[in-house]
Coordinates of C-alpha atoms in Angstrom, one line a residue:
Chain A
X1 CA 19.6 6.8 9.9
X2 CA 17.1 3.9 10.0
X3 CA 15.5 3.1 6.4
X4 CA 12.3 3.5 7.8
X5 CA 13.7 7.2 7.9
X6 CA 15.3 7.3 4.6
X7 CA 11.4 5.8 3.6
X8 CA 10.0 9.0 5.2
X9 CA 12.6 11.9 4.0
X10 CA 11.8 10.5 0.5
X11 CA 8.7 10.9 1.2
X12 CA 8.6 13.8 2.2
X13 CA 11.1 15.5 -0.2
X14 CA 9.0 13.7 -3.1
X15 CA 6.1 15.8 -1.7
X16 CA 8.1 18.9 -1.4
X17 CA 9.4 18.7 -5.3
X18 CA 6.1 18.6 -6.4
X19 CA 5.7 22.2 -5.0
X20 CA 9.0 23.8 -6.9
X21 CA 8.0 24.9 -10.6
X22 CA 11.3 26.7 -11.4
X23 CA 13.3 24.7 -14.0
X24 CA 16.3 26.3 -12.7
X25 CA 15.4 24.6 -9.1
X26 CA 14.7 21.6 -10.1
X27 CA 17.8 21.2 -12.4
X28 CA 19.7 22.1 -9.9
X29 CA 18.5 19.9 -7.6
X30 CA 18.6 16.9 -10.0
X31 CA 22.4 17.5 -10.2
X32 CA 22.8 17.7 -6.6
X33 CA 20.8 14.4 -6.3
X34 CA 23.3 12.9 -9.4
X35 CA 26.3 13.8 -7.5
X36 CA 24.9 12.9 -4.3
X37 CA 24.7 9.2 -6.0
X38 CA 28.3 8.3 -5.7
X39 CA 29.3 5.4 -8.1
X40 CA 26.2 4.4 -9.0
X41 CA 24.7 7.5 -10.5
X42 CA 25.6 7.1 -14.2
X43 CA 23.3 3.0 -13.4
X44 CA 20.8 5.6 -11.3
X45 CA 20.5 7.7 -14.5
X46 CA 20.0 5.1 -17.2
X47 CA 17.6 3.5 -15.6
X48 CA 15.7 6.4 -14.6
X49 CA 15.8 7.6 -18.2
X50 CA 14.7 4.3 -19.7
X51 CA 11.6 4.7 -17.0
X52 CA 10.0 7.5 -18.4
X53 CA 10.9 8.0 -22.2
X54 CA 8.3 6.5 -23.3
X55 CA 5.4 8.4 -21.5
X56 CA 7.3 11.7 -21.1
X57 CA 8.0 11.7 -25.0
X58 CA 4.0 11.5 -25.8
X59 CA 3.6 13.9 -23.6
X60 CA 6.0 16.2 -24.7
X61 CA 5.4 15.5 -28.1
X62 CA 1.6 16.1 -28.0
X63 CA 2.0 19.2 -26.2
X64 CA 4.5 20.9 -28.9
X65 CA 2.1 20.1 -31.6
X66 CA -1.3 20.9 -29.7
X67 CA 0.3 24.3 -27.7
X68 CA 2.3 25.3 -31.2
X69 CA -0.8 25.1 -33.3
X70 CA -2.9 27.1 -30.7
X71 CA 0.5 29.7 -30.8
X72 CA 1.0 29.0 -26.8
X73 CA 4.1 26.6 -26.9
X74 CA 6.4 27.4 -23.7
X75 CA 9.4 25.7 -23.9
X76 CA 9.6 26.1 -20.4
X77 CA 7.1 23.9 -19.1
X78 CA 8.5 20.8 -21.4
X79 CA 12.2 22.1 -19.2
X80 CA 9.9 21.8 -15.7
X81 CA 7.9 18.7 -16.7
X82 CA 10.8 16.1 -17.8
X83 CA 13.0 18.1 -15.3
X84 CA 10.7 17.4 -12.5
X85 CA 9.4 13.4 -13.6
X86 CA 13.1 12.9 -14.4
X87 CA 14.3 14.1 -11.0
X88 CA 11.4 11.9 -8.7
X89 CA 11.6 8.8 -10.7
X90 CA 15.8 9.3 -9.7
X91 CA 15.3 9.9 -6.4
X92 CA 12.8 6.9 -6.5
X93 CA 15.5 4.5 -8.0
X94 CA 18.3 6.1 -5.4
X95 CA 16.1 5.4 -2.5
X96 CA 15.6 1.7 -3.5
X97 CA 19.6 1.3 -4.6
X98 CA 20.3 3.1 -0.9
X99 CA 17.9 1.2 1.5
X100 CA 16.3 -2.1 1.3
X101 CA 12.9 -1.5 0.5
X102 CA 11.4 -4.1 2.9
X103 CA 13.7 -3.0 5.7
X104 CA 12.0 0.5 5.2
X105 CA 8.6 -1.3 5.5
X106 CA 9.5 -2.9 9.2
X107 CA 7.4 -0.4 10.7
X108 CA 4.3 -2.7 9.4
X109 CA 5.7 -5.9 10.0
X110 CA 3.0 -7.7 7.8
X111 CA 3.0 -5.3 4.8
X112 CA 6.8 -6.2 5.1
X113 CA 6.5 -9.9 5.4
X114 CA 3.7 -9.6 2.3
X115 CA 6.5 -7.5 0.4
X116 CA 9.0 -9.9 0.8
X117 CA 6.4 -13.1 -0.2
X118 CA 5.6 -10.9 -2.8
X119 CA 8.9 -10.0 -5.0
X120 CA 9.9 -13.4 -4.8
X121 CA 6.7 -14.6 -6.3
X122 CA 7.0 -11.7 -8.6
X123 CA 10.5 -13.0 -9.8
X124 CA 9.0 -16.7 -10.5
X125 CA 6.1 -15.3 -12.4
X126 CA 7.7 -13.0 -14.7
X127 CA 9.9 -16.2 -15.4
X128 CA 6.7 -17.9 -16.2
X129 CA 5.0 -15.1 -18.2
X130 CA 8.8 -15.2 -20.5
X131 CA 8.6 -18.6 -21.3
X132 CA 5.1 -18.9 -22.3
X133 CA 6.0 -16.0 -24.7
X134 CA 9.0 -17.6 -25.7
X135 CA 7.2 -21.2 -26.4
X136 CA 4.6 -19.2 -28.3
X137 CA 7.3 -17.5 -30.6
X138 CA 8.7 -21.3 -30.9
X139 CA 5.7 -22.7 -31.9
X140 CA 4.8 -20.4 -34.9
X141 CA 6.7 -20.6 -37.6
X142 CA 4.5 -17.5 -39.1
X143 CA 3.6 -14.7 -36.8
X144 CA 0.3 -16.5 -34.2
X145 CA -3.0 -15.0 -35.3
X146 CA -5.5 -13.0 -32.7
X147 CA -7.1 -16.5 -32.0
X148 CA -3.7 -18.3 -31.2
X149 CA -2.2 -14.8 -28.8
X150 CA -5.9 -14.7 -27.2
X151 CA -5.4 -18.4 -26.7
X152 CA -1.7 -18.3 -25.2
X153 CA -2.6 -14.9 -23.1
X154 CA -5.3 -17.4 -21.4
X155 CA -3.6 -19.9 -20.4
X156 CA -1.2 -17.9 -18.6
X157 CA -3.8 -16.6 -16.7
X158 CA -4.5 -20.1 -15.7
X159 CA -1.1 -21.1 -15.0
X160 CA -0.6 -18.3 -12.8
X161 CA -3.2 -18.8 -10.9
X162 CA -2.8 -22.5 -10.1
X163 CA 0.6 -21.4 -9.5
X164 CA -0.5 -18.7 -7.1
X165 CA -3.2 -20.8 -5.1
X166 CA -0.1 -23.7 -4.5
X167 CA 2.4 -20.8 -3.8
X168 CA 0.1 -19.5 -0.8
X169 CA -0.7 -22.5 0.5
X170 CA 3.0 -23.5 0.4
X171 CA 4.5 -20.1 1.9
X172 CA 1.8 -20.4 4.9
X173 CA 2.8 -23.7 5.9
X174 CA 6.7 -23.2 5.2
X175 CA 6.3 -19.3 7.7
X176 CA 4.4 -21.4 10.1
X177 CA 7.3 -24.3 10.2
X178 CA 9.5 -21.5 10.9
X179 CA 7.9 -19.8 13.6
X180 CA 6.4 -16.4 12.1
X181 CA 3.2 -16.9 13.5
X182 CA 4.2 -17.8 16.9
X183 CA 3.7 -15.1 19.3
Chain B
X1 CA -2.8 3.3 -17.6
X2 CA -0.3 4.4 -14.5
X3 CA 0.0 7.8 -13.9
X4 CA 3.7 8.4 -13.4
X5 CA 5.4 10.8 -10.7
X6 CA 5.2 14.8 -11.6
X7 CA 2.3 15.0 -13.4
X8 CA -0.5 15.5 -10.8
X9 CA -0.6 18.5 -8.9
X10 CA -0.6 18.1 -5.0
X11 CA -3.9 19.3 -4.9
X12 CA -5.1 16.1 -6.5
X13 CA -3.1 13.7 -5.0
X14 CA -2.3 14.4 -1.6
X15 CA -6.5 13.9 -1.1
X16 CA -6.5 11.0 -3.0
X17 CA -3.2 9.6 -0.8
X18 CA -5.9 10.5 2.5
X19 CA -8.5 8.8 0.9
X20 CA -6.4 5.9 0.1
X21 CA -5.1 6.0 3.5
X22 CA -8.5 5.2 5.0
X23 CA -9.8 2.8 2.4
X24 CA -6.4 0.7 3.1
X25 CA -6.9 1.1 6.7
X26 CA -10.3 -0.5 6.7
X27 CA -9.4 -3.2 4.3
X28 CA -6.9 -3.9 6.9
X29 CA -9.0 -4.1 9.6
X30 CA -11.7 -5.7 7.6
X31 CA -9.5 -9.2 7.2
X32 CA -9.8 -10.0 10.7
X33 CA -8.0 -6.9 12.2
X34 CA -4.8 -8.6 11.2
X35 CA -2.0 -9.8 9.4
X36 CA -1.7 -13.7 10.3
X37 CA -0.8 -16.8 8.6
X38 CA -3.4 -17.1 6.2
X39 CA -3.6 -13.6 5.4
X40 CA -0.1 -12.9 4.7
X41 CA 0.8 -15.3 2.1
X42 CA -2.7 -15.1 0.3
X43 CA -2.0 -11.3 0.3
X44 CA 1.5 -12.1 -1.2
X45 CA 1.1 -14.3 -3.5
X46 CA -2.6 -12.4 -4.5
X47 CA -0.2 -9.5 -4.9
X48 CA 2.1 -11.5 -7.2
X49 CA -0.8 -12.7 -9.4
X50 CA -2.1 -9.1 -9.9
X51 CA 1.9 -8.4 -10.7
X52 CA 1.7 -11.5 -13.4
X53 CA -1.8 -11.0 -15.1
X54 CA -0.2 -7.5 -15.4
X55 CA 2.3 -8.8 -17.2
X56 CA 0.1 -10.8 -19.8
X57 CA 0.0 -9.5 -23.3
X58 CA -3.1 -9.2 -24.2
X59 CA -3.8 -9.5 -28.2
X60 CA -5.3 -6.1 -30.2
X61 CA -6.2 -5.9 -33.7
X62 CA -3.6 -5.3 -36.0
X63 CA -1.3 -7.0 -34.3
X64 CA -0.4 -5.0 -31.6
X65 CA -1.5 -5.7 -28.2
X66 CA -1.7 -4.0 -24.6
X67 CA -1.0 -5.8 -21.0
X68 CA -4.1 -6.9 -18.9
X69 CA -5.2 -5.3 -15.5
X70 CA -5.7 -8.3 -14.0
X71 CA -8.2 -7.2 -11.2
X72 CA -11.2 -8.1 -12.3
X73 CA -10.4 -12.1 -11.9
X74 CA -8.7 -11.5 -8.8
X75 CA -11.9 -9.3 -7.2
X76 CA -14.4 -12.3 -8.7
X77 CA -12.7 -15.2 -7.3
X78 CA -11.7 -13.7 -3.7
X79 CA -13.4 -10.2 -3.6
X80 CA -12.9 -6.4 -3.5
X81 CA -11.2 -5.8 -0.3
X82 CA -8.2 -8.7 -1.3
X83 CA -8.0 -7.4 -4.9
X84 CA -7.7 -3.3 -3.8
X85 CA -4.8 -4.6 -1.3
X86 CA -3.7 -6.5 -3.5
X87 CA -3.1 -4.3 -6.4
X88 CA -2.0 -1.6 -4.1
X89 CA 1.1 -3.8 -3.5
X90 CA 1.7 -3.7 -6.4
X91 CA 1.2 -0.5 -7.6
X92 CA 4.1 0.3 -4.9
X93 CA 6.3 -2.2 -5.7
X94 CA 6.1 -1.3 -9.6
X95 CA 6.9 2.8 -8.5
X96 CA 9.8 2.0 -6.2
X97 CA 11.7 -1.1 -8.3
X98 CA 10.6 -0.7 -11.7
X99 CA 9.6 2.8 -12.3
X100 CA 6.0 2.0 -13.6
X101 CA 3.6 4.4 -11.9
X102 CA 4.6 6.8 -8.8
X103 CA 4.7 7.2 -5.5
X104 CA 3.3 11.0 -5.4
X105 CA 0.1 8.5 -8.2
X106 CA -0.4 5.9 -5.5
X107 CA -3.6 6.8 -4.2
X108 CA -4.9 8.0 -7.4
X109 CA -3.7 4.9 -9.2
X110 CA -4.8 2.9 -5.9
X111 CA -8.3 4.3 -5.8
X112 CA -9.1 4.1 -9.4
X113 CA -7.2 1.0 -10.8
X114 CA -7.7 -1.4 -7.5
X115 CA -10.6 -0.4 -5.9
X116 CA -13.2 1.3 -8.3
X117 CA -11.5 -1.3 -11.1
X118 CA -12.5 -4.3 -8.4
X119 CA -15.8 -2.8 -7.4
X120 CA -17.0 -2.3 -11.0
X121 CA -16.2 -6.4 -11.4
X122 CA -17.9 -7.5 -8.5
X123 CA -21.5 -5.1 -8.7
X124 CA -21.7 -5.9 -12.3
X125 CA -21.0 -9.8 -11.7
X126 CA -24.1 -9.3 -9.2
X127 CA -26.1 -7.6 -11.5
X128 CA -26.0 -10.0 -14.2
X129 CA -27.5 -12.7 -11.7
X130 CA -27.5 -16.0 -12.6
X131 CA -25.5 -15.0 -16.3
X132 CA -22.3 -15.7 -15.3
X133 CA -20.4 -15.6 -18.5
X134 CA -22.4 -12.2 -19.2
X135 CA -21.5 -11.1 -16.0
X136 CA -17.8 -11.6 -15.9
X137 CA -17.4 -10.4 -19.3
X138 CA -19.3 -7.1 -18.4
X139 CA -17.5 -6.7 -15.3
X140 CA -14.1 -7.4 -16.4
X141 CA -14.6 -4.9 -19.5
X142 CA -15.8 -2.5 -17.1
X143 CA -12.6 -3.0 -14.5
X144 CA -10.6 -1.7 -17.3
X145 CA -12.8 0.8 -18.8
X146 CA -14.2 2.6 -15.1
X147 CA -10.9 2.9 -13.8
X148 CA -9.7 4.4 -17.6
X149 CA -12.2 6.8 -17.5
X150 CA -11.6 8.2 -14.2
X151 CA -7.7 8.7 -15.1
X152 CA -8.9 10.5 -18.2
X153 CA -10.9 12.7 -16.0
X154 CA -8.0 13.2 -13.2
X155 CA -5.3 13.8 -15.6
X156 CA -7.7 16.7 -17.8
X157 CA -8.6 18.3 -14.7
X158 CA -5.2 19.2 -14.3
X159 CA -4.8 22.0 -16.1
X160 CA -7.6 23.7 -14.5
X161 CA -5.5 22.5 -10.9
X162 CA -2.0 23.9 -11.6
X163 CA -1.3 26.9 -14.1
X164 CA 0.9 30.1 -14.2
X165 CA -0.4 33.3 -14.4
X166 CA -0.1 33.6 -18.6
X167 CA -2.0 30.2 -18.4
X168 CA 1.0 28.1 -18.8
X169 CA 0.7 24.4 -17.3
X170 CA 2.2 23.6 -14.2
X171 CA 1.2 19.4 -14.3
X172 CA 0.0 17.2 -17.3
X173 CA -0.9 19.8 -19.9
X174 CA -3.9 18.8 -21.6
X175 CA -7.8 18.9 -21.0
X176 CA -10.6 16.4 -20.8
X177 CA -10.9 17.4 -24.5
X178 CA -7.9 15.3 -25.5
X179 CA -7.4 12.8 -22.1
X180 CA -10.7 11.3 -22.5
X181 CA -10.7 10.0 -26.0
X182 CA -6.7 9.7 -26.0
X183 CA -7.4 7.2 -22.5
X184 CA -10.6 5.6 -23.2
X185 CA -10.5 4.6 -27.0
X186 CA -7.3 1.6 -26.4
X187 CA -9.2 1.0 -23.3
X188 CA -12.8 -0.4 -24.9
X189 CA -10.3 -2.7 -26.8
X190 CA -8.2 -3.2 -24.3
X191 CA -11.4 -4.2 -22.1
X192 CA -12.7 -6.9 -24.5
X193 CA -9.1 -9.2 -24.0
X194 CA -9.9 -8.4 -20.5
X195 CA -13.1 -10.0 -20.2
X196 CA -11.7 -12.7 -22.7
X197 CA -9.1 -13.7 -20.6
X198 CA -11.3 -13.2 -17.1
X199 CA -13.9 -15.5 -18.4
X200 CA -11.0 -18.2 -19.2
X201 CA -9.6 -17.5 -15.3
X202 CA -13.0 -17.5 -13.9
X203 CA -14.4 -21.1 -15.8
X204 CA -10.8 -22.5 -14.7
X205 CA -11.4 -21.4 -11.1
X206 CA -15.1 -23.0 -11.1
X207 CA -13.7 -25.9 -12.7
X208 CA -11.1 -26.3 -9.7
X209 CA -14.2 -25.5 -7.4
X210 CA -12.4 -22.3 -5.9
X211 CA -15.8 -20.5 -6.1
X212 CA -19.2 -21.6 -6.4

């Protein structure tokens, strides 16, 4: 199967989850999808886990207090809710662990060539953004006041976008050296 | 602000995935019908920028702080259409490698973060005329605020979308009673760094002559 496939049966089975509200289902489809992993389910579960515990806890959370003061706490939707995110954000994190993502996106050559561009950029800005946080950190020996973060938080904005305009001007003369635009 | 996977009912976002559909469509088209060689690496690296301002911290009272949008300087400096594909990208990219957001969200995070976020920059910049440091800093608090709003309202309609029979909820479980103030309130901070930080980005840009 082509990954622009695997693209469109996620889709599609993403869609379809959405419809099931039986815990029971949708457990036992998460387990089916956990097996289905191979090796890398127990990475596949972790990370999916990590994902949402933040959010799905507030939620949760807010919902036993509000629903158990009003007297209409169902234990069963906080089973279909973190059953459900759980199992999407898994199949999500299989999907990109399965097929390459920008493979999938060959159908639109230039969303696929911008997707490419794009995580590698990604990669060198999140590089950036960690050592501007880090020389912050290095440069206060007591914890930087509002003025001193506000101050930091603009110059990376700065940086990245100097970065940004030389990155595009280099990537469009490096693809054209290369022959992408030649028809 | 992402809404993740699960929590919106297909009835809200399999419209908002058509809408999307159409409004990426004509942004498409509108940049000269195609993807060519200037178009592809400005969307890229645009696309990486939105990804990076995301990833700025920006400082809240007390200490704490929340991460910056990012599309209001990106729709000032080179305009709706680039921004809302822009931040599309990257709303996709964040679902399918990192978790943030989700797929079945896309549109709804598409729509309100990307294009009604980049819209409210740009009218408000036009309002404000010839006040440009006004301008920005209205716009950019009101990129972060219109879009927060507009989840708030999304996210309480869905009980009303997708419930059982004894009332139960089927989606995100609680009203516009508790989604607007629980959204909006970190927001209205949230929105003053983001002008802060717009109006440093948009000076910088003026000073390298990128805009007029």
């Amino acid at each position: 199967m082509t990954a622009t496939r695997w693209l469109l049966a996620y889709a599609l089975a993403v869609v379809a989850i959405t419809f099931v509200h039986q815990p029971l289902a949708l457990a036992g489809l998460l387990i089916l999808a956990v097996a289905g992993a191979g090796k890398a389910r127990r990475q596949l579960l972790k990370r999916a886990l990590a994902a949402i515990v933040t959010f799905n806890l507030t939620v949760s959370l807010g919902y036993a207090l509000v629903a158990g003061l009003r007297g209409e706490f169902a234990f069963g939707y906080l089973l279909l809710i973190n059953l459900r995110v759980l199992l999407l954000v898994f199949l999500g994190f299989w999907f990109v662990h399965r097929v390459n993502l920008i493979h999938a996106l060959s159908f639109a050559p230039g969303l696929a060539s911008a997707a490419t561009l794009a995580v590698g950029q990604i990669q060198s800005f999140r590089r950036v953004i960690g050592d501007f946080g880090l020389a912050l950190v290095s440069r206060s020996p007591e914890p930087p006041s509002l003025s001193d973060r506000m101050r930091s938080a603009s110059a990376q904005g700065r940086d990245l976008l100097d970065k940004s305009v030389a990155a595009a001007q280099e990537s469009a003369l490096a693809m054209r050296s290369r022959g992408c635009f030649d028809d | 602000m992402h809404i993740p996977d699960g929590f919106l009912s297909p009835q809200t976002y399999l419209p908002a995935w058509g809408l999307a559909a159409v409004a990426w469509w004509l942004a498409v088209r509108g940049l000269r019908h195609r993807f060519d060689e200037e178009t592809i690496p400005r969307l890229a690296v645009l696309t990486a920028l939105a990804y990076g301002l995301g990833l700025v911290m920006l400082p809240l009272p007390g200490g704490t702080s929340g991460h910056a949008l990012g599309v209001a300087p990106m729709a000032l400096i080179f305009g709706i259409v680039p921004a809302f594909l822009a931040y599309s990208l990257v709303l996709l990219l964040q679902a399918l490698l990192f978790g943030a957001g989700g797929i079945t969200a896309l549109g709804v995070n598409a729509l309100t973060m990307g294009l009604a976020g980049a819209t409210a920059a740009v009218v408000a910049k036009r309002l404000a005329g010839r006040r440009d440091a006004a301008g920005v800093c209205i716009g950019a608090w009101l990129s972060v605020v219109v879009p927060a709003v507009l989840l708030a309202l999304v996210l309480g309609i869905q009980p009303l979308l997708g419930r059982r029979t004894d009332g139960t909820p089927l989606f995100f479980p609680f009203g516009l009673a508790v989604t607007l103030p629980a959204v909006l309130i970190p927001h209205l901070l949230i929105g003053i760094a983001e002008a802060a930080l717009a109006l440093a980005i948009w000076r910088h840009a003026k000073r390298r002559k990128w805009i007029e």
